[in-house]
Coordinates of C-alpha atoms in Angstrom, one line a residue:
Chain X
M1 CA -7.3 -62.8 -3.8
D2 CA -10.3 -61.8 -6.2
K3 CA -11.9 -58.7 -4.6
D4 CA -15.6 -59.9 -5.4
F5 CA -15.1 -62.8 -3.6
K6 CA -14.0 -61.3 -0.3
A7 CA -17.0 -58.7 -0.9
T8 CA -19.4 -61.6 -1.2
I9 CA -18.2 -62.9 2.0
E10 CA -18.4 -59.5 3.5
A11 CA -21.9 -59.1 2.6
L12 CA -23.0 -62.6 4.0
I13 CA -21.2 -62.0 7.4
F14 CA -23.1 -58.7 7.6
A15 CA -26.5 -59.8 6.7
A16 CA -26.6 -63.0 8.9
D17 CA -28.5 -62.9 12.1
A18 CA -25.8 -64.7 14.1
P19 CA -22.1 -65.6 13.5
L20 CA -21.5 -67.2 10.1
S21 CA -19.2 -70.3 10.0
V22 CA -16.7 -70.5 7.4
E23 CA -18.2 -74.0 6.4
K24 CA -21.7 -72.3 5.8
I25 CA -20.2 -69.6 3.6
A26 CA -18.3 -72.5 1.8
R27 CA -21.7 -74.3 1.2
I28 CA -23.6 -71.1 0.0
L29 CA -20.8 -70.0 -2.4
E30 CA -20.0 -73.7 -3.3
V31 CA -16.3 -73.3 -2.7
D32 CA -13.6 -74.7 -0.8
S33 CA -13.6 -74.0 3.1
E34 CA -9.9 -73.1 2.8
L35 CA -10.6 -70.5 0.4
V36 CA -13.1 -69.1 2.4
Q37 CA -11.0 -69.1 5.5
N38 CA -8.2 -67.3 3.9
A39 CA -10.6 -64.9 2.7
V40 CA -12.2 -64.2 6.4
D41 CA -8.8 -64.0 7.7
E42 CA -7.9 -61.2 5.2
L43 CA -11.1 -59.4 6.1
S44 CA -10.5 -59.6 9.7
A45 CA -7.1 -57.9 9.3
D46 CA -8.6 -55.0 6.7
Y47 CA -11.4 -54.2 9.4
K48 CA -8.7 -53.9 12.4
P49 CA -8.5 -50.2 12.1
R50 CA -12.0 -49.6 11.4
G51 CA -15.3 -48.6 12.9
M52 CA -16.5 -52.3 13.2
N53 CA -14.3 -55.4 13.6
L54 CA -15.0 -58.8 12.4
F55 CA -15.2 -61.1 15.4
E56 CA -14.6 -64.9 15.9
L57 CA -17.5 -66.0 17.9
A58 CA -19.5 -69.3 18.6
G59 CA -17.8 -71.1 15.7
G60 CA -18.3 -68.1 13.1
Y61 CA -17.6 -64.9 12.3
Q62 CA -19.6 -61.7 12.9
F63 CA -19.0 -57.8 12.4
L64 CA -19.4 -56.0 15.6
T65 CA -18.8 -52.2 16.8
A66 CA -15.3 -51.8 17.3
R67 CA -14.9 -51.6 21.4
R68 CA -13.0 -48.3 21.1
F69 CA -16.0 -46.8 19.9
Y70 CA -18.3 -47.8 22.7
P71 CA -18.6 -44.4 24.5
M72 CA -19.8 -42.4 21.2
V73 CA -22.1 -45.2 20.3
L74 CA -23.5 -45.1 24.0
K75 CA -23.9 -41.2 23.6
M76 CA -25.9 -41.9 20.2
K77 CA -27.9 -44.5 21.9
D78 CA -28.8 -42.0 24.9
T79 CA -29.7 -39.3 22.5
D80 CA -32.0 -42.1 20.7
R81 CA -34.3 -42.2 24.1
S82 CA -36.0 -45.1 22.0
L83 CA -37.2 -46.8 25.0
S84 CA -40.3 -48.8 24.1
L85 CA -43.1 -50.1 26.4
S86 CA -44.1 -53.6 26.7
Q87 CA -47.2 -54.9 25.4
A88 CA -48.8 -55.2 28.8
A89 CA -47.6 -51.5 29.5
F90 CA -49.0 -50.3 26.3
E91 CA -52.2 -52.1 26.9
T92 CA -52.4 -50.5 30.4
L93 CA -51.7 -46.8 28.7
A94 CA -54.3 -47.5 26.3
I95 CA -56.8 -48.4 28.7
V96 CA -56.0 -45.1 31.1
A97 CA -56.2 -43.1 27.8
Y98 CA -59.4 -44.2 26.8
R99 CA -61.3 -44.7 30.0
Q100 CA -60.0 -42.1 32.3
P101 CA -60.3 -41.6 35.2
L102 CA -60.4 -44.6 36.3
T103 CA -59.1 -47.2 39.2
S104 CA -56.4 -49.7 39.2
Q105 CA -59.0 -52.4 40.0
E106 CA -60.9 -51.1 37.0
I107 CA -57.9 -51.7 34.8
S108 CA -56.9 -55.0 36.2
A109 CA -60.5 -56.2 35.6
M110 CA -60.5 -54.7 31.9
R111 CA -57.0 -56.5 31.5
G112 CA -58.1 -59.8 33.2
V113 CA -55.3 -59.7 35.5
Q114 CA -55.1 -59.5 39.4
S115 CA -52.9 -56.4 39.5
V116 CA -51.3 -53.8 37.5
S117 CA -49.6 -51.9 40.4
N118 CA -46.1 -52.5 39.0
I119 CA -47.1 -51.4 35.6
L120 CA -49.1 -48.3 36.9
R121 CA -46.2 -47.3 38.9
K122 CA -43.5 -47.4 35.7
L123 CA -46.2 -45.5 33.9
Q124 CA -46.1 -42.9 36.6
E125 CA -42.2 -42.8 36.6
L126 CA -42.4 -42.1 32.9
E127 CA -44.6 -39.3 33.4
L128 CA -47.4 -40.8 31.4
I129 CA -50.1 -41.0 33.8
R130 CA -50.7 -39.4 37.1
I131 CA -53.3 -39.9 40.3
A132 CA -55.8 -37.6 39.6
G133 CA -58.0 -37.9 42.8
R134 CA -59.8 -40.7 44.5
K135 CA -63.0 -42.5 43.6
D136 CA -66.2 -41.9 46.0
V137 CA -66.7 -45.6 46.6
I138 CA -65.8 -47.6 49.6
G139 CA -62.0 -47.6 50.3
R140 CA -61.7 -44.5 48.3
P141 CA -59.5 -46.2 45.6
M142 CA -57.1 -43.5 43.7
L143 CA -58.1 -42.6 40.1
Y144 CA -55.6 -42.5 37.2
R145 CA -55.3 -40.1 34.4
T146 CA -53.0 -39.5 31.5
T147 CA -50.6 -36.3 31.8
P148 CA -50.0 -33.6 29.6
K149 CA -46.8 -35.1 28.7
F150 CA -48.5 -38.2 27.5
L151 CA -50.1 -35.8 25.0
E152 CA -47.1 -34.2 23.7
L153 CA -45.3 -37.5 23.3
F154 CA -48.3 -38.7 21.2
G155 CA -48.7 -35.6 19.3
L156 CA -52.1 -34.9 20.6
N157 CA -53.4 -31.6 21.2
S158 CA -56.3 -33.0 23.7
L159 CA -57.7 -36.4 24.5
G160 CA -60.4 -35.8 21.8
D161 CA -58.0 -36.2 18.9
L162 CA -57.5 -39.8 20.4
P163 CA -58.6 -42.0 17.2
S164 CA -62.0 -43.6 18.0
L165 CA -62.7 -47.5 17.5
E166 CA -65.0 -46.8 14.7
E167 CA -62.2 -44.6 12.9
I168 CA -60.1 -48.0 12.8
G169 CA -63.4 -50.1 11.9
V170 CA -64.0 -51.6 15.5
N171 CA -67.5 -51.6 17.0
E172 CA -67.3 -50.5 20.6
S173 CA -70.2 -52.7 21.5
Chain Z
M1 CA -55.5 -65.5 -28.3
D2 CA -59.3 -65.3 -27.8
F3 CA -60.4 -62.4 -26.3
T4 CA -64.0 -63.1 -25.7
P5 CA -65.5 -61.1 -22.8
A6 CA -65.6 -64.2 -20.5
F7 CA -62.0 -65.3 -21.0
D8 CA -60.8 -61.9 -20.7
L9 CA -62.7 -61.7 -17.6
E10 CA -61.4 -64.8 -16.2
L11 CA -57.9 -63.5 -16.8
Q12 CA -58.5 -60.4 -15.1
L13 CA -60.5 -61.5 -12.2
E14 CA -57.4 -61.3 -10.0
G15 CA -56.7 -58.1 -11.1
F16 CA -59.3 -55.6 -10.6
N17 CA -58.6 -53.3 -7.8
G18 CA -61.8 -51.2 -7.7
P19 CA -64.5 -50.1 -10.1
L20 CA -62.2 -47.2 -11.6
D21 CA -59.7 -50.0 -12.3
L22 CA -62.3 -51.9 -14.2
L23 CA -63.4 -48.7 -16.0
L24 CA -59.9 -48.1 -17.0
H25 CA -59.4 -51.5 -18.5
L26 CA -62.5 -51.2 -20.3
V27 CA -61.4 -47.6 -21.7
R28 CA -58.2 -49.2 -22.7
K29 CA -59.4 -52.0 -24.5
Q30 CA -61.7 -49.7 -26.5
K31 CA -58.2 -48.0 -27.3
M32 CA -60.2 -44.9 -26.6
A33 CA -58.3 -42.1 -24.7
I34 CA -60.1 -41.4 -21.3
S35 CA -61.2 -37.7 -22.3
D36 CA -63.0 -39.5 -25.3
I37 CA -64.8 -42.0 -23.0
A38 CA -68.3 -42.8 -24.3
I39 CA -70.8 -43.5 -21.7
A40 CA -73.3 -45.5 -23.0
P41 CA -71.3 -48.5 -24.5
I42 CA -69.0 -48.6 -21.6
T43 CA -72.3 -48.6 -19.2
E44 CA -73.2 -51.4 -21.3
Q45 CA -69.7 -53.3 -20.9
Y46 CA -69.6 -52.6 -17.1
A47 CA -72.8 -54.0 -16.4
A48 CA -71.9 -57.2 -18.7
Y49 CA -68.9 -57.5 -16.6
L50 CA -70.6 -57.4 -13.1
K51 CA -73.0 -59.7 -14.5
R52 CA -70.4 -62.2 -15.5
M53 CA -68.6 -61.6 -12.0
E54 CA -71.9 -62.6 -10.3
E55 CA -72.4 -65.7 -12.7
L56 CA -69.1 -67.1 -11.6
N57 CA -70.1 -66.3 -8.0
L58 CA -67.4 -63.9 -7.3
D59 CA -67.8 -61.8 -4.2
I60 CA -68.2 -58.5 -5.8
A61 CA -67.9 -55.4 -3.4
G62 CA -70.4 -52.9 -3.2
D63 CA -68.2 -50.6 -4.5
Y64 CA -68.7 -51.8 -8.2
F65 CA -72.4 -51.6 -7.9
V66 CA -72.1 -48.0 -6.8
M67 CA -70.2 -47.1 -9.9
A68 CA -72.7 -49.1 -12.1
S69 CA -75.5 -47.1 -10.6
T70 CA -73.7 -44.0 -11.6
L71 CA -73.0 -45.0 -15.0
M72 CA -76.6 -45.6 -15.5
L73 CA -77.9 -42.6 -14.0
M74 CA -75.5 -40.8 -16.4
K75 CA -76.6 -43.0 -19.3
A76 CA -80.1 -41.9 -18.6
K77 CA -79.5 -38.3 -18.3
S78 CA -77.6 -38.3 -21.6
L79 CA -80.6 -39.2 -23.3
I80 CA -82.8 -36.3 -21.7
P81 CA -82.1 -33.0 -23.6
R82 CA -82.9 -30.9 -20.4
E83 CA -80.4 -33.1 -18.6
K84 CA -77.4 -32.5 -20.9
E85 CA -75.6 -30.1 -18.7
S86 CA -75.9 -32.1 -15.7
F87 CA -74.7 -35.1 -17.8
E88 CA -71.5 -33.4 -19.4
E89 CA -70.9 -32.3 -15.5
M90 CA -70.9 -35.9 -14.2
R91 CA -68.9 -37.0 -17.5
E92 CA -66.3 -34.3 -16.9
E93 CA -66.1 -35.3 -13.4
L94 CA -65.6 -39.2 -14.1
I95 CA -63.0 -38.2 -16.8
F96 CA -61.1 -36.4 -14.0
Q97 CA -61.5 -39.3 -11.6
L98 CA -60.2 -41.6 -14.4
E99 CA -57.1 -39.4 -15.4
E100 CA -56.2 -38.9 -11.9
Y101 CA -56.7 -42.8 -11.0
E102 CA -54.4 -43.6 -14.0
K103 CA -51.7 -41.5 -12.5
I104 CA -51.9 -43.3 -9.1
V105 CA -51.6 -46.5 -11.0
A106 CA -48.4 -45.5 -12.7
K107 CA -46.9 -43.9 -9.4
A108 CA -48.0 -47.1 -7.5
A109 CA -46.2 -49.3 -10.0
K110 CA -43.2 -47.1 -9.8
L111 CA -43.1 -47.3 -6.1
R112 CA -43.4 -51.1 -6.1
E113 CA -40.6 -51.1 -8.5
R114 CA -38.5 -49.0 -6.4
H115 CA -39.3 -51.3 -3.2
R116 CA -38.4 -54.2 -5.3
E117 CA -35.0 -52.9 -6.1
M118 CA -34.6 -51.5 -2.4
A119 CA -35.7 -55.2 -1.0
R120 CA -32.3 -56.8 -2.6
S121 CA -30.1 -54.9 0.0
F122 CA -30.1 -56.4 3.5
P123 CA -29.5 -54.4 6.4
R124 CA -27.5 -55.7 9.3
S125 CA -30.0 -58.0 11.0
F126 CA -27.8 -58.6 14.3
K127 CA -29.0 -56.5 17.1
E128 CA -26.0 -55.6 19.1
K129 CA -26.7 -54.6 22.7
I130 CA -24.9 -51.5 23.5
K131 CA -27.1 -49.4 25.7
R132 CA -27.6 -48.0 29.0
E133 CA -30.8 -48.8 30.7
E134 CA -32.1 -45.8 32.1
R135 CA -33.5 -44.2 28.9
E136 CA -36.5 -41.8 28.3
F137 CA -39.4 -43.2 26.6
K138 CA -40.1 -42.0 23.2
V139 CA -43.1 -42.6 21.1
G140 CA -42.7 -44.0 17.4
D141 CA -44.4 -42.5 14.5
N142 CA -47.1 -44.8 14.8
G143 CA -48.1 -44.2 18.7
V144 CA -51.4 -42.9 18.5
F145 CA -52.5 -45.9 16.2
L146 CA -50.7 -48.0 18.4
L147 CA -52.7 -46.9 21.0
V148 CA -56.1 -47.2 19.7
E149 CA -55.2 -50.7 18.3
H150 CA -54.2 -51.9 22.0
Y151 CA -57.5 -50.4 23.1
A152 CA -59.2 -52.1 20.2
K153 CA -57.7 -55.3 21.7
V154 CA -58.8 -54.9 25.1
V155 CA -62.5 -54.2 24.0
E156 CA -62.6 -57.3 21.6
R157 CA -61.2 -59.3 24.4
L158 CA -64.0 -58.3 26.8
K159 CA -66.4 -58.7 24.4
A160 CA -65.4 -62.4 23.7
L161 CA -65.4 -62.8 27.4
R162 CA -68.8 -61.2 28.1
P163 CA -71.2 -64.0 29.5
I164 CA -74.2 -64.2 27.5
L165 CA -76.9 -63.0 30.4
I166 CA -80.0 -65.3 30.0
K167 CA -82.6 -62.6 31.5
P168 CA -85.2 -64.2 33.7
K169 CA -88.3 -64.3 32.2
P170 CA -90.3 -61.3 33.8
Y171 CA -93.3 -62.0 35.7
T172 CA -96.8 -60.8 34.0
M173 CA -99.9 -59.6 35.9
K174 CA -101.3 -62.9 34.6
D175 CA -98.8 -65.2 36.5
V176 CA -99.3 -63.2 39.8
L177 CA -103.0 -63.3 39.6
A178 CA -102.7 -67.2 38.7
L179 CA -100.8 -67.8 42.1
L180 CA -103.1 -65.8 44.1
F181 CA -106.0 -67.8 42.7
Q182 CA -104.4 -70.8 43.6
V183 CA -103.7 -69.9 47.0
F184 CA -107.3 -68.6 47.9
R185 CA -108.9 -71.6 46.1
E186 CA -107.2 -73.7 49.0
K187 CA -107.2 -71.3 51.7
R188 CA -109.2 -68.7 53.3
K189 CA -106.5 -66.8 55.0
A190 CA -103.2 -65.8 54.0
R191 CA -100.3 -63.4 55.1
F192 CA -99.2 -61.2 52.2
S193 CA -95.5 -61.7 53.5
S194 CA -95.9 -65.2 52.7
L195 CA -97.2 -65.0 49.3
V196 CA -94.1 -63.0 48.3
H197 CA -91.7 -64.8 50.3
Q198 CA -88.2 -64.2 48.8
R199 CA -89.6 -62.9 45.4
E200 CA -88.2 -59.9 43.8
R201 CA -89.3 -56.4 43.8
G202 CA -91.3 -56.5 40.7
F203 CA -93.3 -59.5 41.7
V204 CA -94.0 -57.9 44.9
V205 CA -95.4 -54.7 43.2
Y206 CA -97.5 -56.9 40.9
A207 CA -98.9 -59.0 43.9
F208 CA -99.6 -55.9 45.8
V209 CA -101.8 -54.5 42.7
S210 CA -103.6 -57.6 42.1
V211 CA -104.5 -57.7 45.9
L212 CA -105.8 -54.2 45.8
E213 CA -108.0 -55.0 42.7
L214 CA -109.4 -57.9 44.5
V215 CA -110.0 -55.9 47.5
R216 CA -111.8 -53.3 45.2
E217 CA -114.0 -55.7 43.6
G218 CA -114.7 -57.4 46.9
S219 CA -113.0 -60.8 46.8
L220 CA -110.6 -60.1 49.5
R221 CA -110.4 -58.4 52.8
V222 CA -107.3 -56.8 54.0
T223 CA -106.2 -56.0 57.8
Q224 CA -103.2 -54.2 58.7
T225 CA -103.1 -53.6 62.5
D226 CA -100.1 -51.0 62.2
T227 CA -97.9 -49.4 59.6
F228 CA -95.6 -51.8 58.3
S229 CA -97.1 -54.7 60.4
E230 CA -98.2 -57.8 58.6
I231 CA -100.8 -57.8 55.9
V232 CA -103.3 -60.2 56.2
L233 CA -105.4 -61.4 53.6
Q234 CA -108.9 -63.3 54.0
R235 CA -111.0 -64.6 51.3
R236 CA -114.7 -63.1 50.9
G237 CA -115.7 -63.9 47.1
I238 CA -115.3 -66.9 44.7
F239 CA -111.8 -68.2 43.4
N240 CA -112.7 -70.0 40.3
E241 CA -111.4 -70.4 37.1
E242 CA -114.1 -68.3 35.4
K243 CA -113.3 -65.2 37.8
Q244 CA -109.6 -65.2 37.1
A245 CA -110.0 -65.2 33.5
Q246 CA -112.2 -62.3 33.8
L247 CA -109.5 -60.5 35.8
I248 CA -106.8 -61.2 33.8
A249 CA -108.7 -59.9 30.9
R250 CA -108.9 -56.7 32.8
F251 CA -105.4 -56.2 33.3
E252 CA -104.6 -57.2 29.6
Chain V
M1 CA -8.5 -36.8 6.8
D2 CA -7.9 -38.5 10.2
K3 CA -8.3 -42.1 10.0
D4 CA -10.1 -42.4 13.2
F5 CA -12.5 -39.8 12.6
K6 CA -14.0 -41.5 9.7
A7 CA -14.0 -44.9 11.7
T8 CA -15.8 -43.3 14.5
I9 CA -18.7 -42.2 11.9
E10 CA -18.3 -45.8 10.4
A11 CA -19.2 -47.2 13.8
L12 CA -22.0 -44.9 14.6
I13 CA -23.6 -45.5 11.2
F14 CA -22.9 -49.2 11.8
A15 CA -24.4 -49.4 15.1
A16 CA -27.4 -47.2 14.3
D17 CA -30.7 -48.9 14.2
A18 CA -32.3 -46.8 11.5
P19 CA -30.3 -44.5 8.8
L20 CA -28.2 -41.9 10.8
S21 CA -28.3 -38.0 9.7
V22 CA -25.1 -36.3 9.1
E23 CA -26.5 -33.5 11.5
K24 CA -27.0 -36.0 14.4
I25 CA -23.3 -37.7 13.9
A26 CA -22.2 -34.0 14.1
R27 CA -24.1 -33.3 17.4
I28 CA -22.8 -36.6 19.1
L29 CA -19.3 -35.9 17.9
E30 CA -19.5 -32.2 18.6
V31 CA -18.0 -31.0 15.1
D32 CA -19.2 -29.2 12.1
S33 CA -21.9 -30.9 9.8
E34 CA -19.6 -30.2 7.0
L35 CA -16.7 -32.2 8.3
V36 CA -18.9 -34.9 8.9
Q37 CA -20.5 -34.8 5.4
N38 CA -16.9 -35.1 3.6
A39 CA -16.1 -38.2 5.7
V40 CA -19.5 -39.6 4.8
D41 CA -18.6 -38.9 1.1
E42 CA -15.3 -40.7 1.3
L43 CA -16.9 -43.5 3.2
S44 CA -19.4 -44.1 0.8
A45 CA -16.8 -43.9 -2.1
D46 CA -14.6 -46.5 0.1
Y47 CA -17.6 -48.9 0.3
K48 CA -18.3 -48.8 -3.5
P49 CA -16.5 -52.1 -4.2
R50 CA -17.6 -53.8 -1.0
G51 CA -20.0 -56.2 0.1
M52 CA -22.0 -53.5 1.7
N53 CA -22.5 -50.2 0.7
L54 CA -23.5 -46.8 2.1
F55 CA -27.2 -45.7 1.4
E56 CA -28.4 -42.5 1.8
L57 CA -32.2 -43.2 2.9
A58 CA -34.9 -41.2 4.8
G59 CA -32.5 -38.3 5.6
G60 CA -29.3 -40.2 6.8
Y61 CA -26.9 -42.9 5.9
Q62 CA -27.3 -46.7 6.7
F63 CA -24.9 -49.7 5.5
L64 CA -26.8 -52.3 3.5
T65 CA -25.8 -55.2 1.4
A66 CA -24.5 -54.0 -2.1
R67 CA -27.3 -55.1 -4.6
R68 CA -25.2 -56.9 -6.8
F69 CA -24.8 -59.5 -4.0
Y70 CA -28.3 -60.1 -4.0
P71 CA -28.5 -63.9 -5.4
M72 CA -25.8 -65.1 -2.7
V73 CA -27.4 -63.1 0.4
L74 CA -30.7 -64.5 -0.7
K75 CA -29.5 -68.0 -0.8
M76 CA -28.5 -67.7 3.0
K77 CA -31.6 -65.6 4.1
D78 CA -34.3 -67.6 2.0
T79 CA -36.4 -64.2 2.2
D80 CA -35.7 -60.6 1.2
R81 CA -37.1 -57.6 2.8
S82 CA -39.9 -57.4 0.0
L83 CA -43.4 -56.2 1.6
S84 CA -46.4 -58.3 0.6
L85 CA -48.7 -55.9 -0.3
S86 CA -51.8 -56.0 -2.6
Q87 CA -52.1 -53.8 -5.6
A88 CA -54.8 -52.1 -3.7
A89 CA -52.6 -51.5 -0.7
F90 CA -49.6 -50.1 -3.2
E91 CA -52.2 -47.7 -4.8
T92 CA -53.3 -46.4 -1.3
L93 CA -49.8 -46.2 -0.2
A94 CA -49.0 -44.1 -3.4
I95 CA -51.8 -41.6 -3.0
V96 CA -50.8 -41.0 0.5
A97 CA -46.9 -40.6 -0.2
Y98 CA -47.8 -38.2 -3.4
R99 CA -50.9 -36.1 -1.5
Q100 CA -50.1 -36.1 2.2
P101 CA -51.4 -35.2 4.6
L102 CA -54.8 -36.6 3.5
T103 CA -58.1 -38.1 5.1
S104 CA -59.3 -41.7 4.4
Q105 CA -62.1 -39.9 2.8
E106 CA -59.9 -38.2 0.3
I107 CA -58.1 -41.4 -0.5
S108 CA -61.4 -43.5 -0.8
A109 CA -62.6 -40.9 -3.3
M110 CA -59.6 -41.4 -5.1
R111 CA -59.6 -45.0 -5.6
G112 CA -63.4 -44.7 -6.2
V113 CA -64.4 -47.2 -3.2
Q114 CA -66.6 -46.9 -0.5
S115 CA -63.6 -47.5 2.6
V116 CA -60.0 -48.0 2.8
S117 CA -60.0 -48.5 6.6
N118 CA -58.5 -51.9 6.4
I119 CA -55.9 -51.2 3.8
L120 CA -54.8 -48.2 6.0
R121 CA -54.7 -50.4 9.3
K122 CA -52.6 -52.9 7.3
L123 CA -50.0 -50.0 6.3
Q124 CA -49.8 -48.6 9.7
E125 CA -49.2 -52.0 11.1
L126 CA -46.3 -52.2 8.7
E127 CA -45.2 -48.7 10.1
L128 CA -45.4 -47.4 6.6
I129 CA -48.0 -44.8 7.3
R130 CA -48.8 -42.9 10.4
I131 CA -51.8 -40.6 11.8
A132 CA -50.4 -37.1 11.6
G133 CA -53.3 -35.1 13.4
R134 CA -56.8 -34.2 12.6
K135 CA -58.2 -31.9 9.6
D136 CA -59.9 -28.9 10.7
V137 CA -63.4 -29.5 9.3
I138 CA -66.5 -30.9 10.5
G139 CA -66.1 -34.5 12.3
R140 CA -62.2 -33.4 12.4
P141 CA -61.3 -36.6 10.5
M142 CA -57.8 -38.2 10.9
L143 CA -55.0 -37.1 8.4
Y144 CA -52.4 -39.7 7.2
R145 CA -48.8 -39.3 6.4
T146 CA -45.9 -41.7 5.4
T147 CA -43.3 -42.5 7.8
P148 CA -39.4 -42.3 7.6
K149 CA -39.6 -46.2 7.5
F150 CA -41.5 -45.9 4.2
L151 CA -38.8 -43.7 2.9
E152 CA -36.0 -46.4 4.1
L153 CA -38.0 -49.1 2.2
F154 CA -38.6 -47.4 -0.8
G155 CA -34.9 -46.2 -1.1
L156 CA -35.8 -42.5 -0.8
N157 CA -34.0 -40.1 1.0
S158 CA -36.9 -37.5 1.1
L159 CA -40.5 -37.0 -0.2
G160 CA -38.7 -34.9 -2.7
D161 CA -37.2 -38.0 -4.3
L162 CA -40.5 -39.5 -5.3
P163 CA -40.5 -40.3 -8.8
S164 CA -42.2 -37.6 -10.7
L165 CA -44.9 -38.1 -13.3
E166 CA -42.6 -37.1 -16.3
E167 CA -39.9 -40.0 -15.0
I168 CA -42.8 -42.4 -14.9
G169 CA -43.8 -41.6 -18.3
V170 CA -47.3 -40.0 -17.8
N171 CA -48.2 -36.4 -18.8
E172 CA -49.2 -34.1 -15.7
S173 CA -51.8 -32.1 -17.2

């Protein structure tokens, strides 16, 4: 079999967003499906001992990490620690960062939502914000502030290092 | 090809990325080295380009005009003998700026080429889910920017939602006096509390000041039997239009 | 070389979301960096004739489709990874890349314009540049730097790989 033909198919399957069917590959390459099927079968065998395998899924083919290397991949992903915050959580964190100290009611009002208590709890668990006293009004609601860890994670020396709205070309009022 | 300035300009319109870009284009058109730039003719050509851009109703950024005025200042200095040194300094500065800019343009082109080349290779686009959930939070390279962007969004949203407050027109002394005159044209006696019933504080203050004034000049008599008890007002003088105008003039 | 060792590294690079450094692989596998480097070099050679190649980018390794299959992959995907940036944005990015870290005022001065804040914002949204602290002068303006993603998208392993002026054909005086 032509090596480049196989390599082209390899490239297509690798770059596809979802499992790629033999028919679709045949259409792209303008060749016979049978030819593609043979190449895919060969590829599948070639990849058996490797780090990724060719899986037949949902009527198509897709490269996935070989199962036996999952423990190592997990170890890698753990060291990544790249958990991202939801939009809502990021927005809440931004409000606390810029307006601290403030109460959860004040945050809710700024975000135009009923409650932010779940998000605040999550941000507290991540040690990004903390309770910093109570406001001297009826009900004495708790006040929130960012933590030193917040500064550290965002690479800031102090809250004074937060970019101002003017600096990004937005008017405050 | 015909290279009249206008035609040339229309070819180039989309292309200029700022005053330095335009200036560099003019220098190259003259087949001059940047270091040999002749300020007087370049100033004229630059101005002609701006004029043409205006004629074509192009939205020209202020940056172009700033450079135009710098060039004109230089041209003026070049004609005054005692400004010679200052002119030379400015010229050197401009040459340096143009030379640096030329390098940037070359670097940008090279980067663009590299990117175009790189964009021909595709990454694996399927995202496999091999992950444990309890992971620690890590901030990306753009964390601080995301923070201020999110905050800007909140502020912008609040701005959009802010109701347009229609401020109630404040009372003037004139309005309050007019009301008092109306009351005492009809009545001989009135309670102060009824005059200011459900009125806001500003109105009450104005009314009280007006009453004091009317008492001072003998138009009203005031009785209050006890501290904080009802103030009763009694008409003593005349309450007509003429008197009203006279009093208002006094307050103005 | 142990086949499984190579396959493990293959799996890690394949499963990572961004270019993976030799040091990180060595840490995960708890082996010597040199050993990993050898395996990566072998892998790199193994993949030369294939559909995807191993690219050295942003201080790490990443699998991407081989350039010569661009037309076919493009046919499948319709759009490549080209950034749609204006010439002004490319110039601004070049200034940041070659002169980092620097402030927006310094960038404006080099481009001979009053403000570059909109362009900087756009480049930040694309994660090509980032805020990297503040300059210790009056007003404490923010300093900008390029990101690893910039290196990745521009095919650079490190900032030292930026094309030199001689390479471009301009005399640095």
